[in-house]
Backbone as JSON, one array per atom type, in Angstrom:
{
  "sequence": "XXXXXXXXXXXXXXXXXXXXXXXXXXXXXXXXXXXXXXXXXXXXXXXXXXXXXXXXXXXXXXXXXXXXXXXXXXXXXXXXXXXXXXXXXXXXXXXXXXXXXXXXXXXXXXXXXXXXXXXXXXXXXXXXXXXXXXXXXXXXXXXXXXXXXXXXXXXXXXXXXXXXXXXXXXXXXXXXXXXXXXXXXXXXXXXXXXXXXXXXXXXXXXXXXXXXXXXXXXXXXXXXXXXXXXXXXXXXXXXXXXXXXXXXXXXXXXXXXXXXXXXXX",
  "N": [[0.92, -0.41, 0.35], [0.75, 2.98, -0.93], [2.31, 5.23, 1.08], [1.03, 7.41, 3.53], [0.99, 10.08, 2.1], [4.11, 12.54, 4.2], [4.28, 15.49, 6.52], [6.25, 16.92, 5.82], [6.46, 16.0, 2.99], [4.59, 16.69, 1.23], [4.6, 18.9, -1.01], [6.0, 17.09, -3.3], [6.08, 14.93, -5.15], [3.33, 13.16, -5.99], [2.44, 9.42, -4.88], [3.67, 6.84, -7.28], [0.84, 4.75, -8.31], [0.17, 1.37, -8.79], [-1.45, -1.62, -9.61], [-1.91, -4.89, -8.17], [-0.96, -7.31, -9.91], [0.9, -5.19, -11.39], [2.86, -4.79, -9.83], [3.17, -7.35, -9.41], [4.76, -8.46, -11.96], [6.78, -6.68, -12.29], [8.14, -7.79, -10.61], [8.4, -9.63, -11.5], [9.61, -8.87, -13.99], [12.04, -7.53, -12.76], [13.23, -10.5, -11.09], [14.21, -11.68, -12.94], [16.19, -10.55, -14.49], [17.67, -9.78, -12.47], [18.65, -12.82, -12.72], [20.47, -13.09, -16.01], [22.69, -11.18, -15.25], [23.19, -12.7, -13.19], [23.32, -14.82, -13.48], [26.02, -14.49, -16.13], [27.67, -13.77, -14.46], [28.75, -15.8, -12.89], [29.32, -17.89, -15.84], [31.95, -16.55, -16.7], [33.19, -16.32, -14.5], [33.48, -18.76, -14.05], [35.41, -20.2, -15.78], [37.38, -19.27, -14.45], [37.41, -21.17, -11.91], [38.75, -22.33, -11.62], [41.1, -21.09, -10.04], [40.17, -19.54, -8.66], [38.64, -21.01, -6.53], [41.66, -22.66, -5.79], [42.94, -20.37, -4.64], [40.62, -19.63, -1.77], [41.33, -21.98, -0.6], [43.78, -21.25, 1.02], [43.11, -20.39, 3.25], [42.97, -22.8, 5.57], [44.26, -23.83, 4.22], [46.82, -23.23, 5.55], [46.9, -24.03, 7.9], [47.26, -26.68, 8.18], [49.05, -30.11, 7.62], [51.92, -30.07, 5.72], [51.51, -30.98, 3.1], [49.91, -31.87, 2.86], [46.53, -32.58, 1.23], [43.51, -31.35, 0.38], [41.07, -33.18, -0.34], [38.3, -35.33, -2.31], [35.15, -36.68, -3.46], [33.03, -38.3, -4.09], [32.66, -38.83, -7.46], [31.68, -36.85, -9.0], [32.09, -34.79, -7.23], [34.3, -32.79, -7.82], [33.01, -31.51, -10.37], [30.85, -30.2, -9.65], [32.0, -28.89, -7.28], [33.51, -26.69, -7.97], [31.76, -24.89, -10.0], [30.04, -24.25, -7.22], [31.6, -22.35, -6.54], [32.37, -21.21, -9.09], [29.59, -20.45, -8.7], [29.41, -18.77, -6.12], [31.21, -16.85, -6.64], [30.54, -15.44, -8.44], [28.33, -14.29, -7.1], [29.76, -12.06, -5.68], [30.5, -10.7, -7.55], [28.43, -9.87, -9.49], [26.8, -8.44, -7.55], [26.51, -5.05, -7.52], [25.04, -5.35, -9.34], [23.3, -6.89, -8.6], [21.8, -5.46, -6.35], [21.35, -2.92, -8.09], [18.55, -3.64, -9.03], [17.02, -4.96, -6.89], [16.82, -2.2, -5.46], [15.09, -1.31, -7.74], [13.36, -2.64, -8.19], [12.03, -1.02, -5.3], [11.68, 1.01, -5.73], [9.48, 2.66, -7.06], [7.93, 2.46, -4.74], [8.56, 4.78, -3.54], [9.52, 8.26, -2.49], [9.71, 11.03, -5.29], [12.15, 13.11, -3.94], [13.67, 11.16, -2.09], [13.96, 9.02, -3.58], [16.23, 9.25, -5.29], [18.41, 8.12, -3.22], [19.99, 6.32, -5.06], [22.27, 5.43, -6.14], [24.5, 6.19, -3.77], [22.54, 4.1, -2.24], [23.47, 0.94, -3.87], [26.1, 1.78, -3.87], [27.2, 1.83, -1.18], [25.56, -0.61, -0.86], [26.96, -2.71, -2.33], [29.99, -2.54, -1.05], [29.79, -2.75, 1.19], [29.24, -5.39, 1.56], [30.76, -6.75, -0.4], [33.08, -6.15, 1.66], [32.3, -8.04, 4.06], [32.7, -10.53, 3.0], [35.74, -10.39, 2.27], [36.38, -10.34, 6.12], [35.37, -12.08, 6.2], [37.16, -13.66, 5.28], [39.73, -13.72, 5.59], [39.54, -12.67, 7.82], [37.62, -13.66, 10.92], [37.4, -16.83, 9.44], [40.39, -17.41, 8.88], [40.92, -18.0, 12.06], [38.42, -19.45, 13.12], [39.53, -21.92, 11.44], [41.18, -22.87, 12.62], [40.83, -22.48, 14.68], [39.45, -24.99, 15.41], [40.98, -27.55, 14.19], [42.5, -27.22, 15.33], [41.68, -28.88, 17.89], [41.8, -30.99, 16.67], [44.47, -32.07, 16.81], [45.21, -35.03, 17.49], [44.85, -36.31, 15.1], [44.78, -38.15, 12.0], [44.12, -35.91, 10.18], [41.54, -35.21, 7.27], [39.69, -33.98, 4.59], [37.5, -33.28, 3.43], [36.98, -31.06, -0.17], [34.66, -31.04, -0.79], [33.19, -30.86, 1.74], [34.47, -28.81, 2.85], [34.91, -26.28, 1.53], [31.39, -25.77, 1.45], [31.4, -24.97, 4.28], [32.95, -23.01, 4.31], [31.44, -21.57, 2.79], [29.52, -20.68, 4.05], [30.28, -19.36, 5.7], [31.22, -16.92, 4.19], [29.06, -15.82, 2.31], [27.15, -15.41, 5.19], [29.04, -13.24, 6.63], [28.46, -11.41, 4.41], [25.98, -10.29, 4.25], [25.31, -9.88, 6.8], [26.74, -7.59, 7.15], [26.52, -6.09, 5.43], [23.87, -4.35, 7.04], [23.99, -1.55, 7.51], [22.9, 0.31, 5.73], [21.07, -1.19, 5.4], [19.72, -0.18, 7.25], [19.89, 2.44, 7.23], [18.25, 3.31, 4.94], [15.81, 2.49, 5.27], [15.28, 4.57, 7.65], [16.03, 6.65, 6.29], [13.56, 6.56, 4.41], [11.83, 6.93, 6.28], [10.76, 3.79, 7.96], [12.05, 2.81, 10.56], [12.84, 5.31, 12.86], [16.05, 6.65, 13.75], [16.39, 7.87, 17.46], [14.65, 4.87, 17.7], [15.41, 3.17, 17.2], [17.56, 2.65, 18.18], [16.49, 2.83, 21.75], [15.62, 0.24, 21.05], [18.17, -1.21, 21.42], [19.27, -2.6, 23.24], [17.92, -5.67, 21.6], [18.42, -5.21, 19.75], [21.01, -6.59, 19.84], [20.9, -8.46, 21.07], [19.77, -9.87, 19.04], [22.3, -9.7, 17.13], [23.88, -11.69, 18.84], [22.75, -14.09, 18.59], [22.24, -14.49, 15.97], [25.07, -14.32, 15.09], [26.09, -17.2, 16.72], [25.13, -18.31, 15.56], [25.7, -18.8, 12.66], [28.3, -18.62, 12.87], [30.49, -21.54, 13.29], [32.33, -22.5, 14.95], [31.72, -23.62, 18.61], [33.32, -22.25, 20.79], [33.32, -18.42, 22.73], [35.14, -16.67, 22.2], [35.03, -16.52, 19.39], [32.4, -16.57, 18.22], [32.28, -14.34, 19.21], [34.12, -12.57, 17.73], [32.77, -12.68, 15.13], [30.29, -11.29, 16.28], [30.86, -9.03, 17.23], [32.33, -6.87, 15.27], [29.4, -6.19, 13.89], [27.65, -5.36, 15.67], [28.95, -3.06, 15.82], [28.95, -2.47, 13.43], [25.95, -2.08, 13.42], [26.14, 0.46, 14.93], [27.05, 2.54, 13.8], [24.79, 2.59, 11.3], [23.14, 3.4, 12.36], [23.39, 5.91, 13.57], [25.35, 7.43, 11.18], [22.64, 7.75, 9.99], [20.94, 9.27, 12.02], [22.49, 11.63, 11.61], [21.87, 12.53, 9.01], [18.97, 12.23, 9.58], [18.68, 14.73, 10.1], [20.39, 16.82, 9.75], [18.53, 16.55, 7.07], [16.11, 17.21, 9.4], [16.92, 20.29, 9.44], [17.81, 21.46, 6.86], [14.74, 21.58, 6.08], [13.28, 23.38, 8.17], [14.96, 25.68, 7.8], [13.8, 25.85, 4.63], [11.41, 26.0, 5.5], [11.41, 28.72, 7.36], [12.77, 30.15, 4.77], [10.51, 29.84, 3.37], [7.98, 31.84, 4.66], [8.56, 34.49, 4.74], [8.58, 35.17, 2.7]],
  "CA": [[0.19, -0.38, 0.04], [1.61, 3.63, -0.97], [2.41, 5.08, 2.54], [0.64, 8.32, 2.95], [2.44, 11.81, 2.19], [4.22, 13.42, 5.99], [3.79, 17.28, 5.47], [7.04, 17.65, 5.02], [5.99, 15.62, 1.68], [3.68, 17.38, 0.58], [5.51, 19.57, -1.49], [6.56, 16.49, -3.51], [4.71, 14.09, -6.54], [2.19, 11.79, -4.61], [3.39, 7.77, -5.41], [2.64, 6.48, -8.34], [-0.49, 3.9, -8.2], [0.21, 0.07, -8.58], [-2.0, -2.88, -9.59], [-0.88, -6.62, -8.14], [0.0, -7.61, -11.32], [1.6, -5.01, -11.49], [3.68, -5.61, -8.52], [4.55, -9.27, -9.96], [4.64, -8.02, -13.84], [7.82, -5.69, -12.02], [8.99, -8.09, -9.3], [9.64, -11.19, -12.54], [11.78, -8.54, -14.51], [13.32, -7.48, -11.8], [14.26, -10.87, -11.44], [14.73, -12.08, -14.68], [17.28, -9.19, -14.79], [19.14, -10.4, -12.01], [19.46, -14.37, -13.47], [20.42, -12.12, -16.32], [23.49, -11.2, -14.45], [23.99, -13.44, -12.23], [24.14, -15.96, -14.78], [26.54, -13.53, -16.43], [29.62, -13.44, -13.19], [28.52, -17.35, -13.62], [30.57, -17.48, -16.84], [33.13, -15.78, -16.26], [34.22, -16.95, -12.88], [33.58, -21.04, -13.93], [36.88, -19.6, -16.49], [38.02, -19.0, -13.48], [37.22, -21.7, -11.0], [40.4, -23.21, -10.19], [41.95, -20.13, -9.3], [39.41, -19.34, -7.46], [39.29, -22.4, -5.47], [43.24, -22.71, -4.75], [42.57, -18.56, -3.21], [39.54, -19.84, -0.99], [41.77, -22.61, 0.43], [45.11, -20.5, 1.43], [43.3, -20.19, 5.08], [42.84, -24.32, 5.62], [46.16, -25.51, 4.32], [47.44, -22.8, 6.66], [46.79, -24.83, 9.5], [47.38, -28.65, 7.69], [50.47, -30.66, 7.93], [53.32, -29.83, 5.68], [51.81, -31.85, 2.36], [48.21, -32.42, 2.34], [45.47, -31.75, 0.19], [41.77, -31.93, 0.13], [39.81, -35.36, -0.64], [36.87, -35.85, -2.44], [34.85, -39.11, -2.47], [32.39, -39.09, -5.76], [33.2, -38.72, -9.63], [31.0, -35.5, -9.43], [32.87, -34.48, -6.3], [35.18, -31.58, -7.99], [32.35, -30.38, -11.3], [29.9, -29.59, -8.85], [31.96, -28.39, -5.95], [33.91, -26.0, -9.13], [30.1, -25.04, -9.87], [29.04, -23.79, -6.26], [32.92, -21.93, -6.61], [32.83, -19.89, -9.17], [28.75, -19.13, -8.1], [30.01, -17.98, -5.37], [32.35, -16.1, -6.89], [30.11, -14.77, -9.43], [27.22, -13.47, -6.51], [30.12, -11.03, -5.61], [31.1, -9.62, -9.12], [26.97, -9.99, -9.84], [26.36, -7.36, -6.65], [26.46, -4.0, -8.25], [23.47, -5.44, -10.38], [21.85, -7.1, -8.02], [22.07, -4.07, -5.82], [20.88, -1.77, -8.61], [17.92, -4.35, -9.96], [16.23, -4.95, -5.65], [16.41, -0.35, -5.64], [14.66, -1.15, -9.11], [12.08, -2.7, -7.54], [11.36, -0.43, -4.24], [12.15, 2.43, -5.4], [7.95, 2.84, -7.36], [7.36, 2.65, -3.92], [9.25, 5.69, -2.52], [9.37, 9.84, -2.85], [10.94, 12.16, -6.23], [13.33, 12.9, -2.72], [14.38, 9.55, -1.99], [14.71, 8.49, -5.16], [17.91, 9.99, -5.29], [19.27, 7.12, -2.82], [19.57, 4.42, -5.84], [23.52, 5.0, -6.58], [24.86, 5.35, -3.28], [22.81, 2.66, -2.35], [24.09, 0.1, -4.99], [27.52, 1.88, -4.09], [27.83, 1.7, -1.15], [25.93, -1.77, -0.57], [28.53, -3.57, -2.7], [31.23, -2.5, -0.64], [30.16, -2.78, 2.76], [29.06, -7.0, 1.17], [32.59, -7.31, -0.48], [34.21, -5.66, 2.8], [31.94, -8.43, 5.13], [33.43, -11.21, 2.34], [36.83, -9.73, 2.92], [36.47, -9.57, 7.11], [34.65, -13.85, 7.0], [38.39, -14.92, 4.45], [40.79, -12.57, 6.37], [39.91, -12.73, 9.71], [36.59, -15.32, 10.38], [37.54, -18.0, 8.73], [40.95, -18.12, 9.62], [40.2, -18.28, 13.04], [38.0, -20.92, 12.71], [40.22, -22.38, 10.95], [42.9, -22.54, 13.52], [40.42, -23.53, 16.45], [39.14, -26.76, 14.72], [42.22, -27.9, 12.78], [43.27, -27.31, 16.61], [40.75, -29.41, 18.73], [41.96, -32.68, 15.66], [44.94, -32.22, 16.51], [46.1, -35.59, 17.56], [44.04, -37.16, 14.91], [45.18, -37.26, 10.66], [42.92, -34.13, 8.8], [41.77, -35.83, 5.94], [39.16, -32.96, 4.66], [36.7, -33.53, 1.92], [36.16, -30.2, -0.86], [33.09, -30.07, -0.45], [32.61, -30.13, 2.86], [35.49, -27.78, 3.49], [33.88, -24.95, 0.69], [30.0, -25.61, 2.54], [31.21, -24.23, 4.91], [33.56, -21.57, 3.5], [30.15, -20.48, 2.39], [28.28, -20.13, 5.05], [30.57, -18.15, 6.46], [31.13, -15.44, 4.13], [27.62, -15.38, 2.89], [26.31, -15.05, 5.6], [28.82, -12.28, 6.57], [28.64, -11.0, 3.88], [24.37, -9.8, 4.27], [25.16, -9.42, 8.14], [27.38, -6.07, 7.13], [24.64, -4.84, 4.89], [23.42, -3.99, 8.2], [23.73, 0.23, 7.9], [23.16, 0.34, 4.09], [19.45, -1.54, 5.65], [19.15, 0.69, 8.44], [19.53, 3.91, 7.19], [17.97, 3.65, 2.94], [14.6, 2.27, 6.86], [15.21, 5.86, 8.53], [15.14, 7.52, 5.46], [12.01, 6.15, 4.16], [10.87, 6.6, 7.34], [9.69, 2.73, 8.95], [12.48, 3.54, 11.62], [13.59, 5.85, 13.17], [17.68, 6.51, 14.39], [15.78, 6.47, 18.58], [14.21, 3.66, 18.11], [16.42, 1.72, 17.87], [18.39, 3.18, 19.8], [15.91, 2.75, 22.21], [15.3, -1.48, 21.13], [19.69, -1.81, 21.18], [19.14, -4.95, 23.67], [17.08, -6.61, 20.97], [19.72, -5.84, 18.81], [22.82, -6.84, 20.94], [20.23, -10.58, 21.3], [19.84, -10.34, 17.26], [22.99, -9.64, 16.0], [25.02, -12.47, 19.68], [21.73, -15.15, 17.74], [22.34, -14.12, 14.02], [26.84, -15.47, 15.03], [26.4, -18.26, 17.18], [24.81, -19.66, 14.37], [26.97, -18.69, 11.82], [29.93, -19.55, 13.59], [30.95, -22.64, 13.07], [32.91, -23.0, 16.09], [30.98, -23.59, 19.89], [33.83, -21.26, 21.79], [32.34, -17.62, 22.8], [35.77, -15.85, 21.33], [34.65, -16.91, 17.55], [31.07, -16.15, 18.57], [32.86, -12.81, 19.21], [34.74, -12.59, 15.8], [31.78, -12.01, 14.71], [29.16, -10.63, 16.85], [31.44, -7.6, 17.84], [31.91, -5.75, 14.92], [28.09, -6.68, 13.1], [27.35, -4.03, 16.75], [30.19, -1.84, 15.14], [28.29, -1.98, 11.93], [24.82, -0.84, 13.4], [26.14, 1.92, 15.42], [27.61, 2.76, 12.57], [23.69, 3.02, 10.5], [21.54, 4.39, 13.4], [24.43, 6.98, 13.62], [24.75, 7.97, 9.54], [21.08, 8.39, 9.65], [21.31, 10.44, 13.26], [23.06, 13.18, 10.45], [21.48, 12.6, 7.97], [18.11, 13.21, 10.1], [19.23, 16.02, 11.61], [20.37, 17.58, 8.34], [17.23, 17.14, 6.78], [15.22, 18.63, 9.62], [17.16, 21.63, 9.52], [17.23, 21.59, 6.04], [13.04, 21.67, 5.98], [13.81, 24.52, 8.75], [15.08, 26.18, 6.76], [12.97, 26.39, 3.39], [9.63, 26.67, 5.72], [12.01, 30.22, 6.94], [12.59, 31.1, 3.62], [8.61, 30.19, 2.62], [7.73, 32.11, 5.18], [9.8, 35.65, 4.75], [8.47, 35.71, 1.14]],
  "C": [[1.49, 0.93, 0.4], [1.33, 4.31, 0.48], [2.01, 7.1, 2.16], [1.64, 9.46, 3.77], [2.49, 12.09, 3.43], [4.46, 14.48, 5.15], [5.29, 17.52, 5.49], [7.37, 17.34, 3.48], [5.68, 15.98, 0.94], [3.16, 18.13, 0.02], [5.46, 18.23, -2.76], [5.33, 15.31, -4.88], [4.14, 13.9, -4.79], [3.1, 10.33, -5.67], [2.27, 7.65, -6.02], [1.64, 4.51, -7.83], [0.06, 2.71, -8.55], [-0.51, -0.98, -8.96], [-0.87, -4.17, -8.88], [0.01, -6.65, -9.17], [0.66, -7.04, -11.36], [2.69, -4.66, -11.27], [4.43, -6.75, -9.34], [4.3, -9.31, -11.09], [6.79, -7.37, -12.92], [9.3, -7.12, -11.16], [9.61, -9.84, -10.84], [10.31, -10.0, -13.14], [11.88, -8.01, -13.91], [13.97, -9.15, -11.63], [14.58, -11.62, -12.26], [16.38, -11.84, -14.56], [18.61, -9.77, -13.78], [19.3, -12.08, -12.36], [20.52, -14.17, -13.81], [22.8, -12.19, -15.87], [24.82, -11.5, -13.63], [25.05, -14.66, -12.93], [25.9, -14.93, -16.19], [28.55, -13.92, -16.11], [29.24, -14.92, -13.79], [30.24, -17.91, -14.21], [31.97, -17.34, -16.45], [34.23, -15.91, -14.91], [34.1, -18.48, -13.47], [34.74, -20.85, -14.4], [38.08, -19.7, -15.63], [38.51, -20.06, -12.11], [38.29, -22.65, -9.83], [41.33, -22.48, -9.43], [41.72, -19.46, -8.39], [39.85, -20.03, -6.25], [39.95, -22.11, -4.4], [43.01, -20.89, -4.28], [41.51, -19.23, -1.53], [40.27, -21.25, -0.51], [43.03, -22.06, 0.69], [45.22, -20.87, 2.89], [43.75, -22.14, 6.03], [43.73, -24.52, 6.04], [47.46, -24.3, 5.37], [48.08, -23.76, 8.09], [47.18, -26.13, 9.83], [48.77, -28.61, 7.3], [50.9, -30.23, 6.53], [52.44, -31.0, 3.89], [50.14, -32.09, 1.94], [47.17, -31.4, 2.25], [44.02, -32.29, 0.79], [41.52, -32.93, -0.39], [38.12, -34.64, -1.32], [36.46, -37.07, -3.29], [33.97, -39.39, -3.58], [33.07, -38.94, -7.42], [33.14, -37.05, -9.41], [31.17, -34.28, -8.66], [32.97, -33.0, -7.04], [34.16, -30.56, -9.61], [30.99, -29.51, -10.52], [30.14, -28.76, -7.7], [32.69, -26.83, -7.09], [32.67, -24.62, -9.94], [29.62, -23.75, -8.68], [29.98, -22.68, -6.43], [32.67, -20.64, -7.43], [29.97, -19.02, -9.09], [28.91, -18.19, -6.94], [30.38, -16.8, -5.18], [31.15, -14.61, -8.33], [28.2, -13.7, -8.15], [28.4, -11.57, -5.78], [30.24, -10.02, -6.72], [29.49, -9.23, -9.45], [26.37, -8.03, -8.54], [25.49, -6.17, -7.26], [24.5, -4.03, -8.32], [22.31, -5.55, -10.32], [21.12, -6.47, -7.0], [20.07, -3.81, -6.73], [19.19, -2.23, -8.62], [16.21, -4.33, -8.84], [16.23, -3.38, -5.96], [15.09, -0.08, -6.48], [13.24, -1.31, -8.85], [11.03, -1.98, -6.76], [11.05, 1.04, -4.99], [10.57, 3.5, -6.63], [7.49, 3.42, -5.66], [8.27, 4.35, -2.86], [9.11, 7.07, -3.5], [10.54, 10.58, -4.17], [12.55, 12.0, -4.86], [14.72, 11.66, -2.56], [14.15, 8.95, -3.56], [16.79, 8.22, -5.37], [19.1, 9.16, -4.94], [19.79, 6.39, -3.53], [21.43, 4.23, -6.37], [24.22, 5.02, -6.06], [24.5, 3.99, -1.83], [23.61, 1.52, -2.63], [25.62, 0.66, -4.06], [28.01, 1.11, -2.58], [26.87, 0.19, -0.2], [26.62, -2.63, -1.43], [29.53, -3.35, -1.93], [30.34, -3.3, 0.79], [29.64, -4.51, 2.61], [30.6, -7.29, 0.95], [33.2, -7.16, 1.05], [33.35, -7.42, 3.9], [32.68, -10.68, 4.46], [34.76, -11.91, 2.93], [37.1, -10.74, 4.5], [36.5, -11.13, 7.15], [36.37, -14.34, 6.52], [39.39, -14.4, 5.12], [40.74, -12.8, 7.52], [38.81, -13.9, 10.28], [37.49, -16.19, 10.75], [38.73, -17.95, 8.66], [41.03, -18.68, 11.25], [39.83, -19.08, 13.36], [38.14, -21.88, 12.76], [40.89, -23.43, 12.08], [42.44, -22.95, 14.72], [40.09, -25.23, 16.17], [40.03, -27.21, 14.42], [43.1, -28.54, 14.39], [42.63, -28.07, 18.08], [41.36, -30.99, 17.57], [43.33, -32.1, 16.4], [46.14, -33.36, 16.56], [44.9, -37.2, 16.93], [44.77, -36.63, 13.54], [44.01, -36.92, 9.62], [42.86, -35.23, 7.35], [40.05, -34.95, 5.45], [38.57, -32.96, 3.02], [36.83, -31.93, 1.06], [35.88, -29.78, -0.77], [32.73, -29.9, 0.29], [33.26, -28.99, 3.82], [34.38, -25.94, 3.18], [32.69, -24.59, 1.05], [30.89, -24.9, 3.5], [32.23, -23.24, 5.11], [32.33, -20.54, 3.33], [29.31, -19.78, 2.88], [28.42, -18.79, 6.14], [30.85, -17.14, 5.67], [30.27, -14.77, 3.55], [27.24, -14.37, 4.1], [27.05, -13.01, 6.92], [28.74, -11.28, 5.97], [27.32, -10.25, 3.86], [24.94, -9.04, 5.41], [26.13, -7.37, 8.07], [26.89, -4.94, 6.29], [24.25, -4.29, 4.96], [23.97, -2.34, 8.47], [23.7, 0.36, 6.85], [21.36, 0.18, 4.49], [19.03, -0.1, 6.45], [18.82, 2.31, 7.99], [18.89, 4.09, 6.0], [16.03, 3.6, 4.9], [14.33, 3.51, 7.02], [15.09, 7.2, 6.98], [13.77, 7.48, 4.69], [11.33, 6.06, 5.11], [10.17, 5.69, 8.32], [10.72, 3.28, 10.14], [12.92, 4.48, 11.28], [15.66, 6.06, 14.79], [16.94, 6.37, 16.56], [15.27, 5.88, 18.71], [14.32, 2.81, 18.69], [17.83, 1.55, 18.39], [17.73, 2.33, 20.91], [15.54, 1.01, 22.63], [16.55, -1.66, 21.73], [19.54, -3.48, 21.71], [18.87, -5.46, 22.71], [17.98, -6.36, 20.33], [20.25, -6.49, 18.75], [21.53, -8.08, 20.38], [19.99, -11.3, 20.27], [21.01, -10.5, 17.41], [23.8, -11.54, 16.97], [24.01, -14.53, 18.42], [22.4, -15.84, 16.0], [24.03, -15.87, 14.51], [27.06, -16.34, 15.6], [25.2, -19.33, 15.82], [25.45, -19.78, 13.1], [28.18, -18.97, 12.52], [30.04, -20.35, 13.66], [31.99, -23.21, 14.33], [32.15, -22.72, 17.68], [31.89, -22.46, 20.86], [33.06, -19.57, 21.52], [33.45, -16.52, 22.18], [34.88, -15.96, 19.65], [33.43, -15.67, 16.98], [31.93, -14.54, 18.49], [33.0, -11.66, 18.2], [33.77, -11.87, 15.44], [31.07, -11.28, 14.49], [29.88, -9.05, 17.13], [31.36, -6.38, 16.46], [30.45, -5.67, 13.25], [27.82, -4.86, 14.58], [27.96, -3.53, 16.12], [29.01, -1.28, 13.87], [26.61, -0.99, 13.14], [24.62, -0.28, 14.45], [26.73, 3.05, 14.52], [26.43, 3.82, 11.54], [23.12, 3.7, 11.16], [23.09, 5.99, 13.83], [24.89, 7.98, 12.46], [22.91, 8.47, 10.26], [20.17, 8.77, 10.8], [21.25, 10.87, 11.96], [22.0, 13.05, 10.15], [19.26, 13.54, 7.97], [18.08, 14.49, 10.38], [19.11, 17.78, 10.35], [18.6, 17.86, 7.77], [16.01, 17.88, 7.4], [15.28, 20.09, 9.13], [17.44, 22.24, 7.99], [15.56, 22.26, 5.69], [12.47, 22.7, 6.89], [13.89, 25.98, 7.86], [14.37, 26.96, 5.14], [11.7, 27.04, 4.02], [10.5, 28.79, 6.94], [12.26, 31.34, 5.73], [10.92, 31.3, 3.01], [8.17, 31.35, 3.82], [7.86, 34.11, 5.39], [9.13, 35.5, 3.7], [6.69, 36.08, 0.95]]
}
């Protein structure tokens, strides 16, 4: 349902009205374009899937005995593995295009002033998604590998490439999505769904939710690795609230200045 115009936006154009079938058609179009961009990125990454997997396997090889290699059990496992590797790399490569399609779907429900956030949304969303993946690869995942392999130091490790990559993909995608928190908070604040004061009043629930998500994503049972996931996400939550509050303050000052100028005319 379209929102009622807020007083500060009474001078803006009215929201476009779309029927249910128009919404479904718009969703279908955005999904199709998302699949096109993703498949294009997938095909490019497929040509480099072996090199990409060698790069992704570095964290575990740092903690394995010299000469140890990852293994596979089924004859089709390497082929399926490289497809998953290309899909993961393709998701990161196609992130700007996917985010653009997401914005294109939600933009009809926004006011003209809010639609100008398209480029910042795509740039910031891509940056934080890649930053989350990089944090997972360079920080969180090596800690997890070190801990888990240290627990089994008395045994001979026989790690399947499929099991390792599934483990890695969960961590990288999970943190990539969790790092999108500042972008989501700022956008929701700008469109009036939440306010910075509301988010801070319910900060304890945010802490609970973040630690719960970290406990699910953390591949180890120790508190230290869970904190490696949770603390950066809490910092990003506060960053998003801070930026949203700053933008709200700038907007209120601009509206007050416009109202003062209108009163002088």
